[in-house]
Tab-separated table of C-alpha atoms and ligand atoms in Angstrom:
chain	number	residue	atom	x	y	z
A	1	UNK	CA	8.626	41.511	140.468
A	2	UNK	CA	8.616	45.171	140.140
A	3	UNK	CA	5.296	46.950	140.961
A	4	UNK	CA	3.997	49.827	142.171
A	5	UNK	CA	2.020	49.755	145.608
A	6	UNK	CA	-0.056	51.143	147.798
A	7	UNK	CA	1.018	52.639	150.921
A	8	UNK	CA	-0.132	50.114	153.327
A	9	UNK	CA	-3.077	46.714	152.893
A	10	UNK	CA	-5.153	46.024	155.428
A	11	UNK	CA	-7.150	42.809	155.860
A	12	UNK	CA	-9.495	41.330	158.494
A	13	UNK	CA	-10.613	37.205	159.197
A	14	UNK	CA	-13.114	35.916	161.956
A	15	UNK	CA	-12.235	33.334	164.760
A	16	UNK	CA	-14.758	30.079	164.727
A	17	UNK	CA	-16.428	28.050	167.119
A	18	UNK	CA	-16.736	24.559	166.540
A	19	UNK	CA	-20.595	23.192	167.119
A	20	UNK	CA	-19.695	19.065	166.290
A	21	UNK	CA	-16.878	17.183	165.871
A	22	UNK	CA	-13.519	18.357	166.110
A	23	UNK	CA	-10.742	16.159	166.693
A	24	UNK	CA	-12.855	13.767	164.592
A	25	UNK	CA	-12.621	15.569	161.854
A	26	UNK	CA	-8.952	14.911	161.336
A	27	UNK	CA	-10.107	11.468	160.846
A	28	UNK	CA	-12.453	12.509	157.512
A	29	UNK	CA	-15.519	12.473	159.956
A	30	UNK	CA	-18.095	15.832	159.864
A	31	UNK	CA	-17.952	18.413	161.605
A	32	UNK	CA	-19.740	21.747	161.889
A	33	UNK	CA	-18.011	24.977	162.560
A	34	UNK	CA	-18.808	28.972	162.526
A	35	UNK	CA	-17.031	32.087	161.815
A	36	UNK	CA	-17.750	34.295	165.487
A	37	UNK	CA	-18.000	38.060	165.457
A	38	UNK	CA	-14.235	38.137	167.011
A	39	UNK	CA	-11.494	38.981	164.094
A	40	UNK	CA	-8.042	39.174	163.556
A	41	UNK	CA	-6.579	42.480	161.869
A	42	UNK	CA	-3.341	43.311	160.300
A	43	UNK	CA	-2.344	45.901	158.396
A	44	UNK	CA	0.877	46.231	156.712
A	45	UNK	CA	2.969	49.066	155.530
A	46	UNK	CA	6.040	49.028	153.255
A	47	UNK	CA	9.550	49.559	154.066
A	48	UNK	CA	12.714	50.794	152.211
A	49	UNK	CA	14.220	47.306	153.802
A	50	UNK	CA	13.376	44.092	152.206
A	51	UNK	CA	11.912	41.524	154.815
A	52	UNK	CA	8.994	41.230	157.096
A	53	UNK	CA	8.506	42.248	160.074
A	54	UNK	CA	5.125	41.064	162.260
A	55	UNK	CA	4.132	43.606	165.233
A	56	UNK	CA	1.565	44.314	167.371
A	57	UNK	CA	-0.631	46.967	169.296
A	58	UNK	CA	-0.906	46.730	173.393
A	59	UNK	CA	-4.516	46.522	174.108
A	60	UNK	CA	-3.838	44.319	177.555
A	61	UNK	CA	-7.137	45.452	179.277
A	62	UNK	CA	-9.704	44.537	177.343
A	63	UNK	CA	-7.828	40.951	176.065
A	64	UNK	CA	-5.361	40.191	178.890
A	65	UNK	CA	-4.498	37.032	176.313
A	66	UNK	CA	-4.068	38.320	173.003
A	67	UNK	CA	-0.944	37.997	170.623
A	68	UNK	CA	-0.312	41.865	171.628
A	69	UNK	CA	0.178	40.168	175.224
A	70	UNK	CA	1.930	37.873	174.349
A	71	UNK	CA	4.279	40.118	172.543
A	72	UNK	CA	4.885	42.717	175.094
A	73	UNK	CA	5.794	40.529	177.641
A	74	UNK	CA	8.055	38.489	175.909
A	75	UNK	CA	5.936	35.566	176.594
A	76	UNK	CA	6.919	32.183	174.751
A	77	UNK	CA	3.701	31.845	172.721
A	78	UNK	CA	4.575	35.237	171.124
A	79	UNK	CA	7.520	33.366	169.794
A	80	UNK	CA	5.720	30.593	168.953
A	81	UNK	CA	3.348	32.508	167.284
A	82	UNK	CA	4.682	35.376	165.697
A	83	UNK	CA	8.115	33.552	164.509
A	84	UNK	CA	5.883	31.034	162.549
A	85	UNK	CA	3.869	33.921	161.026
A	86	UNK	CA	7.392	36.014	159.848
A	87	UNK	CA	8.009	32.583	158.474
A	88	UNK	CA	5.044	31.971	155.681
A	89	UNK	CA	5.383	35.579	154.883
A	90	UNK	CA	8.843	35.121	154.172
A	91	UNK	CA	7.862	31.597	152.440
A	92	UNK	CA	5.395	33.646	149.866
A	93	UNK	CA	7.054	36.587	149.385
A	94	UNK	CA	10.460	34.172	148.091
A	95	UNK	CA	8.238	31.863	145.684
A	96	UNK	CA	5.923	35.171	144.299
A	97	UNK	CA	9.597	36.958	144.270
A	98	UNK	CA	8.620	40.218	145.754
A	99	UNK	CA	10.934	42.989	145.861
A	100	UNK	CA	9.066	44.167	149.077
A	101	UNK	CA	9.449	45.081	152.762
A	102	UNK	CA	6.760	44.705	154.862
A	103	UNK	CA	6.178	45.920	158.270
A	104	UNK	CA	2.928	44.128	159.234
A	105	UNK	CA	0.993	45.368	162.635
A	106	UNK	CA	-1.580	43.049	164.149
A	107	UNK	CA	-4.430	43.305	166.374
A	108	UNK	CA	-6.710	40.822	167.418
A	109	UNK	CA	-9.988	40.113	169.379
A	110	UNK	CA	-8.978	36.534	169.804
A	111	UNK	CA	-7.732	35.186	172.415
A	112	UNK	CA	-4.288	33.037	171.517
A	113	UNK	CA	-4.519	28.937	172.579
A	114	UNK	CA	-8.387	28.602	173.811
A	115	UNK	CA	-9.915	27.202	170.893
A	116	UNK	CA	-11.358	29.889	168.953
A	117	UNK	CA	-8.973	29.624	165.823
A	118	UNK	CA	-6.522	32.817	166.544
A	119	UNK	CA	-3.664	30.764	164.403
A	120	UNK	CA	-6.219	29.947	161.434
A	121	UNK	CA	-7.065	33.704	161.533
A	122	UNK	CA	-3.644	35.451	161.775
A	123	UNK	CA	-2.442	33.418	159.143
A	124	UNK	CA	-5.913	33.823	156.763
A	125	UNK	CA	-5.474	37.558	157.399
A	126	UNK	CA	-1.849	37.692	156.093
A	127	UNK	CA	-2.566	35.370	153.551
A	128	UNK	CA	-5.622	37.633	152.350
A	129	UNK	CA	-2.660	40.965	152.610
A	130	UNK	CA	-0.106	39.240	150.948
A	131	UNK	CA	-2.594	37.932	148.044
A	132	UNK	CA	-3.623	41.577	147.590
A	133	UNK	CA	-0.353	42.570	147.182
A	134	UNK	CA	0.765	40.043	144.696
A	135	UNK	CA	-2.695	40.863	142.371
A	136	UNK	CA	-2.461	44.828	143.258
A	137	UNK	CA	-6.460	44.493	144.120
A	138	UNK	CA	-6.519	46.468	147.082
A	139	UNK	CA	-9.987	47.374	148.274
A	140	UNK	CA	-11.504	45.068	145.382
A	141	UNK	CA	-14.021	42.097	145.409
A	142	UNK	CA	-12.237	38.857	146.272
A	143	UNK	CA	-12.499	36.688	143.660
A	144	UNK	CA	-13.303	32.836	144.138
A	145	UNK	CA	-10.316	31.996	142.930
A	146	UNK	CA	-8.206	34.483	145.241
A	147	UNK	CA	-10.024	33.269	148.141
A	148	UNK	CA	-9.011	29.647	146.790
A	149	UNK	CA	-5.501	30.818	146.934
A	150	UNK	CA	-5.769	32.855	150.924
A	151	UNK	CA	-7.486	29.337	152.298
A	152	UNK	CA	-4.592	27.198	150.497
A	153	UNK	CA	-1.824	29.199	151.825
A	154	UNK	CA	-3.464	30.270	155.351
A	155	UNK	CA	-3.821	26.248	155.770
A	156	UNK	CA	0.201	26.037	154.847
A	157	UNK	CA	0.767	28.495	157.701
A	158	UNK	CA	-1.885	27.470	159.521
A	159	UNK	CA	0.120	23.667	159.717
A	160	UNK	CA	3.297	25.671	160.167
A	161	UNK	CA	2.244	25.997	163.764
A	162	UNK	CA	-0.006	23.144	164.676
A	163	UNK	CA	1.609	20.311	162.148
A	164	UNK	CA	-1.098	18.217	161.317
A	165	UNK	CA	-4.701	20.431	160.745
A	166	UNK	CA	-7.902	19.556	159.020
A	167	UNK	CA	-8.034	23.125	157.384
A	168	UNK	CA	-11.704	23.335	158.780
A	169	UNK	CA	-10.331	27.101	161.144
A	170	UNK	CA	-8.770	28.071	158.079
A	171	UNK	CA	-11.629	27.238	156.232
A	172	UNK	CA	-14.274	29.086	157.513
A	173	UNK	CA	-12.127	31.911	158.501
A	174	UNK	CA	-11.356	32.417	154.455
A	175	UNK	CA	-15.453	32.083	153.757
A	176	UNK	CA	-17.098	32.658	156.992
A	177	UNK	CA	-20.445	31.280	157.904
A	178	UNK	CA	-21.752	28.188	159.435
A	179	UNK	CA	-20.624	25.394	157.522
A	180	UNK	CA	-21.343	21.661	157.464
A	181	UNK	CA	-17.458	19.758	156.600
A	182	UNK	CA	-17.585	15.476	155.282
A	183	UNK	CA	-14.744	14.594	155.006
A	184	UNK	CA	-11.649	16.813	154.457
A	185	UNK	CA	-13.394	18.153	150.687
A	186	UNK	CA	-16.969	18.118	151.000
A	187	UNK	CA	-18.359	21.627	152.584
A	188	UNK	CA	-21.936	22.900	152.703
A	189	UNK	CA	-23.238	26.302	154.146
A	190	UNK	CA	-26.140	25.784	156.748
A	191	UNK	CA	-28.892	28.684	157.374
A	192	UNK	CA	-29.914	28.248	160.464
A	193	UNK	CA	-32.136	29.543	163.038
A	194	UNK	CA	-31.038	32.355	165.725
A	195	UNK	CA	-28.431	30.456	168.324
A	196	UNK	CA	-27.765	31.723	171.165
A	197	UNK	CA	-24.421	30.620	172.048
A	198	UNK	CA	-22.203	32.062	174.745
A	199	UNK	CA	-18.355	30.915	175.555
A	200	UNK	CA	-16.601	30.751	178.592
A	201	UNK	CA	-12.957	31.172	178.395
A	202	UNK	CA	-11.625	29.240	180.874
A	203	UNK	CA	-7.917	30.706	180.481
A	204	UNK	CA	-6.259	28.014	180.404
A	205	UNK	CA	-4.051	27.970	177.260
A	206	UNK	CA	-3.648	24.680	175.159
A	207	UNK	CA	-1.461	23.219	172.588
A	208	UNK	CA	-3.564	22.153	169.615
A	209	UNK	CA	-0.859	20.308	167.816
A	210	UNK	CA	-0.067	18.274	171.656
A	211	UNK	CA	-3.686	17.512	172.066
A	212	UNK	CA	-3.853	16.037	168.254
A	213	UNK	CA	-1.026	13.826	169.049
A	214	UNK	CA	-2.767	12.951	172.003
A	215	UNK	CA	-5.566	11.854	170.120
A	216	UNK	CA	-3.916	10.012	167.500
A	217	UNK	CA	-2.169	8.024	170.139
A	218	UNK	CA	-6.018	7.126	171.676
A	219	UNK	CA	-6.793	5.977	168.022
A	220	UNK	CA	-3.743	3.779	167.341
A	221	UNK	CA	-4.202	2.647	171.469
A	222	UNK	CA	-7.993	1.679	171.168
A	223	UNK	CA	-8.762	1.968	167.667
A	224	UNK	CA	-11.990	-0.371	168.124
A	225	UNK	CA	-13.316	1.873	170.585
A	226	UNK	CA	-12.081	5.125	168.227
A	227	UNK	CA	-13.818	3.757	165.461
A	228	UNK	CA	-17.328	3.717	167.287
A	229	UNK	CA	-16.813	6.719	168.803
A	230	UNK	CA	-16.117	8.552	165.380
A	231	UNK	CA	-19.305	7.086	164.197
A	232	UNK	CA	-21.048	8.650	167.023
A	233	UNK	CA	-19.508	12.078	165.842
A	234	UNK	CA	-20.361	11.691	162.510
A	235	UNK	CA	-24.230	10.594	163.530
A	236	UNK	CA	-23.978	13.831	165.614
A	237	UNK	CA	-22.783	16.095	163.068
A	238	UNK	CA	-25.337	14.945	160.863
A	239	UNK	CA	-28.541	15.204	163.480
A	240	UNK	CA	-27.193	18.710	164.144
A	241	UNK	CA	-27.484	19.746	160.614
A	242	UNK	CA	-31.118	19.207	160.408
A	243	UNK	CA	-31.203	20.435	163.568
A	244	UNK	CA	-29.690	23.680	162.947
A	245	UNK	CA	-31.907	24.653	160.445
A	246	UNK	CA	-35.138	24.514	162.072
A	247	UNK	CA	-35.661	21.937	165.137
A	248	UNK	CA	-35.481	22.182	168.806
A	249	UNK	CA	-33.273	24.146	170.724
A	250	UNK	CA	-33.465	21.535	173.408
A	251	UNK	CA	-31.837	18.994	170.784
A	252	UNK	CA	-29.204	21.159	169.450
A	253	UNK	CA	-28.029	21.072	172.756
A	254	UNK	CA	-29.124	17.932	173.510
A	255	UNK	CA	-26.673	16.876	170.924
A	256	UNK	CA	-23.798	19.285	172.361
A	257	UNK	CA	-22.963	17.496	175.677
A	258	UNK	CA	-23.562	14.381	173.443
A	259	UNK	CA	-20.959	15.508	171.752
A	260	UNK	CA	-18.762	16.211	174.457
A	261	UNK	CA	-19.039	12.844	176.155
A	262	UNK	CA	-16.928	11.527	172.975
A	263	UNK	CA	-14.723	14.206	173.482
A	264	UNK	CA	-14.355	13.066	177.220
A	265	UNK	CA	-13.506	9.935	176.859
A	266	UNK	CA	-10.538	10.986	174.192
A	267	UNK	CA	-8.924	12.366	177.195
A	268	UNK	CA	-9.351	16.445	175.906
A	269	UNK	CA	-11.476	17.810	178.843
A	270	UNK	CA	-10.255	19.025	182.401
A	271	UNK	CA	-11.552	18.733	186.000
A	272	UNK	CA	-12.092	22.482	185.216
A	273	UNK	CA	-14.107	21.849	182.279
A	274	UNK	CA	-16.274	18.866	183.973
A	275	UNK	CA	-16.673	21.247	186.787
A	276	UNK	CA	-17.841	23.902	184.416
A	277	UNK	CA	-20.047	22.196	182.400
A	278	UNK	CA	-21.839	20.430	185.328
A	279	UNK	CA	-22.797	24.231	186.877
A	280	UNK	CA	-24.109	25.172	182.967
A	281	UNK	CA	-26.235	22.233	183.036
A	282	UNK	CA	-27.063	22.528	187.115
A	283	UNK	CA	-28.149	26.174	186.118
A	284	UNK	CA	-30.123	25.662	183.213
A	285	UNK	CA	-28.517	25.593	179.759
A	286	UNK	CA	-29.452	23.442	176.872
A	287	UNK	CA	-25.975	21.982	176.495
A	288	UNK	CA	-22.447	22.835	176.326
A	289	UNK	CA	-19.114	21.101	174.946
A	290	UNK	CA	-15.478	21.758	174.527
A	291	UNK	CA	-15.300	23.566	171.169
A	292	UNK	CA	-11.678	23.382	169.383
A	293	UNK	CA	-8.854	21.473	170.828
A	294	UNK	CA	-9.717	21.268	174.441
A	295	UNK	CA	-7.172	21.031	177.462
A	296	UNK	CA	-8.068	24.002	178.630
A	297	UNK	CA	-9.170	26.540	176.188
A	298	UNK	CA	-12.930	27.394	176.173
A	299	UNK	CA	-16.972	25.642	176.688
A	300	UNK	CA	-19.283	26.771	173.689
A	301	UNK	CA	-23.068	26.949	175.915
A	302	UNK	CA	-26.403	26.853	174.031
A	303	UNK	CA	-28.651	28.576	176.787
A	304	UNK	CA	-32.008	30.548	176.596
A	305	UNK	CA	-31.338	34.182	178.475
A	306	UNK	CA	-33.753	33.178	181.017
A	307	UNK	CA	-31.095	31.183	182.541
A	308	UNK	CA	-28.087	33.478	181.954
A	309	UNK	CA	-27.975	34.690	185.192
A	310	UNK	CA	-28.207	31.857	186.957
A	311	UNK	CA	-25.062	30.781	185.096
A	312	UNK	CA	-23.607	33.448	185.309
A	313	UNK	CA	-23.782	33.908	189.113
A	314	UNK	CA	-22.673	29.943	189.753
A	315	UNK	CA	-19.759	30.621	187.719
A	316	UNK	CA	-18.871	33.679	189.634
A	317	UNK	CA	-17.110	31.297	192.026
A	318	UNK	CA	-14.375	30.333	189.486
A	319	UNK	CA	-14.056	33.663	188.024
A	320	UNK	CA	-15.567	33.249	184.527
A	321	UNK	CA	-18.847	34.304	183.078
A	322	UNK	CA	-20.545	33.383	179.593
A	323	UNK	CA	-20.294	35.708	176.817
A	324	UNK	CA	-22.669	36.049	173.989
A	325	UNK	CA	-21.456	35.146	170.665
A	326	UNK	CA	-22.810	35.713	167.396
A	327	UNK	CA	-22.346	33.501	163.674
A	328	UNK	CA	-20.232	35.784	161.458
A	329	UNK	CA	-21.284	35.331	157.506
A	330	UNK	CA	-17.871	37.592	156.754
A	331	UNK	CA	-15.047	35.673	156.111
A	332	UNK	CA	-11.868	37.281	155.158
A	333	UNK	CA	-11.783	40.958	154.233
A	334	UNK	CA	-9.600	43.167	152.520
A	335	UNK	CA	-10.018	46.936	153.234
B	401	MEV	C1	-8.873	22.707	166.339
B	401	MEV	O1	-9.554	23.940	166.277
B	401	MEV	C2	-9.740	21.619	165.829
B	401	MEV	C3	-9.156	20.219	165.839
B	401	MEV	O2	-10.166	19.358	165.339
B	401	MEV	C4	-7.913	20.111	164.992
B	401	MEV	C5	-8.197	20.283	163.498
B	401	MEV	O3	-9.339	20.098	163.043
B	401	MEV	O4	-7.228	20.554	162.789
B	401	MEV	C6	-8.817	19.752	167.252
């Protein structure tokens, strides 16, 4: 393909939180999941040499555990990150034929391995840039059928890292919002009422793809027990929805560290997160859960800001603190 382009593409996509029922959902039960006000950039640039090449900024301060991290230092999940990420690029731009080098710089708000979908936006992000190059539709509106395309792809990358994926990261990375998944095809957009979530970030890095096999083996191991405990998750998930849109606070949460009982006994929390969770609901808070993979990674809290402090100065002792997160309605954009 020979086309003219513009000098660089640039392209943003949200992290997500998930509210109910991941690890379930890999099993066709609900979930529900938001876009966060955390994104991923990347902006690429074209070079005389045909390839790609994926870098990134230093910003170790403010995000001591982002890809740009990662990269600097060498560290192992830069590899295991970035390599995967040259990879699709290199996957689309052979099938679409392009005739193009691309240096591609990324910068992200989102912390690598804690849960809050840094894969499912990197790769929704360069899927967006590498859509806009193919159509030449810098700047424009994405179409529904372009952002058909980024969520197909970014969920092709997306399982070039973590194997076996529901799509629901990619998913609402691509659209944004808070949205209500049955099953792997069924989605619905909540409205809901004002949430206020906070995360802690226990930093503790996980493997999603390990703790999916981990689960799988539970299921195959006790599949009785799996069965009625993915019913639970699904009667969860669908509580929460009605929930969500205008009931109790109390319940919402009420049905959080419901929710993470299940996850519990599926062997994907930590003494650390026990311990955690215990001093949230000690100090105050409505409820709180793993969200994402678990192992490590980071506790979603529902709290009212009466009781932040008191949270916040119990956690002190372990070094963490809660931070205030919002619902993003922006999925991917292209700038
Ligand atoms: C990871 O963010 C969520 C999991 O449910 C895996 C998936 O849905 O692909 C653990």
């Amino acid at each position: 393909m020979d086309i003219t382009y513009k000098p660089q593409v640039s392209a943003s996509a949200p992290g997500k939180v998930i509210i109910f029922g991941e690890h379930f959902v890999v099993y066709n039960s609900e979930a529900i999941i938001a876009a966060i006000n955390r994104r991923c950039f990347g902006r690429a640039e074209f070079t005389g040499n045909l390839g790609v090449w994926i870098a990134s900024g230093v910003d170790t301060k403010s995000n001591p555990y982002t890809i740009e991290h990662a990269a600097v230092r060498g560290e192992p999940s830069n590899k295991k990150l970035l390599e995967p990420l040259s990879t699709f690029c290199r996957h689309i731009i052979r099938e679409y034929a392009l005739d193009v080098g691309l240096k591609i710089y990324i910068k992200s708000e989102l912390p690598i391995g804690v849960g809050l979908g840094s894969s499912a936006a990197s790769c929704v992000m360069l899927s967006g840039i590498l859509r806009s190059i193919i159509r030449l539709n810098h700047g424009e509106e994405i179409s529904s059928t372009d952002r058909k395309w980024i969520y197909e792809n970014a969920l092709y990358g997306e399982q070039m890292i973590h194997n076996k994926s529901s799509g629901v990261d990619c998913y609402v990375s691509t659209y944004g919002g808070l949205v209500h998944f049955v099953g792997f095809t069924e989605t619905t957009s909540i409205k809901s009422q004002p949430l206020p979530f906070f995360l802690i970030n226990t930093r503790r890095s996980h493997e999603t793809s390990e703790l999916v096999s981990h689960v799988r083996r539970f299921s195959r191991n006790s599949s009785k027990r799996f069965e009625e405990l993915t019913s639970d998750a699904t009667a969860i998930c669908s509580n929460g929805v009605k929930e969500m849109a205008n009931g109790s606070l109390e319940e919402i949460g009420r049905l959080m560290t419901e929710n993470h009982k299940l996850l519990r006994e599926i062997g994907v929390s930590t003494k650390e997160i026990e311990k955690i969770i215990g001093i949230c609901s000690r100090c105050g808070s409505l409820g709180a859960k793993i969200t994402g993979a678990g192992g490590g990674g980071s506790v979603l809290v529902l709290a009212r800001p009466e009781t932040i402090s008191a949270i916040n100065g119990a956690l002190k002792g372990l070094d963490l603190c809660l931070e205030a997160i919002k619902i993003e309605d922006r999925g991917l954009t292209l700038d």
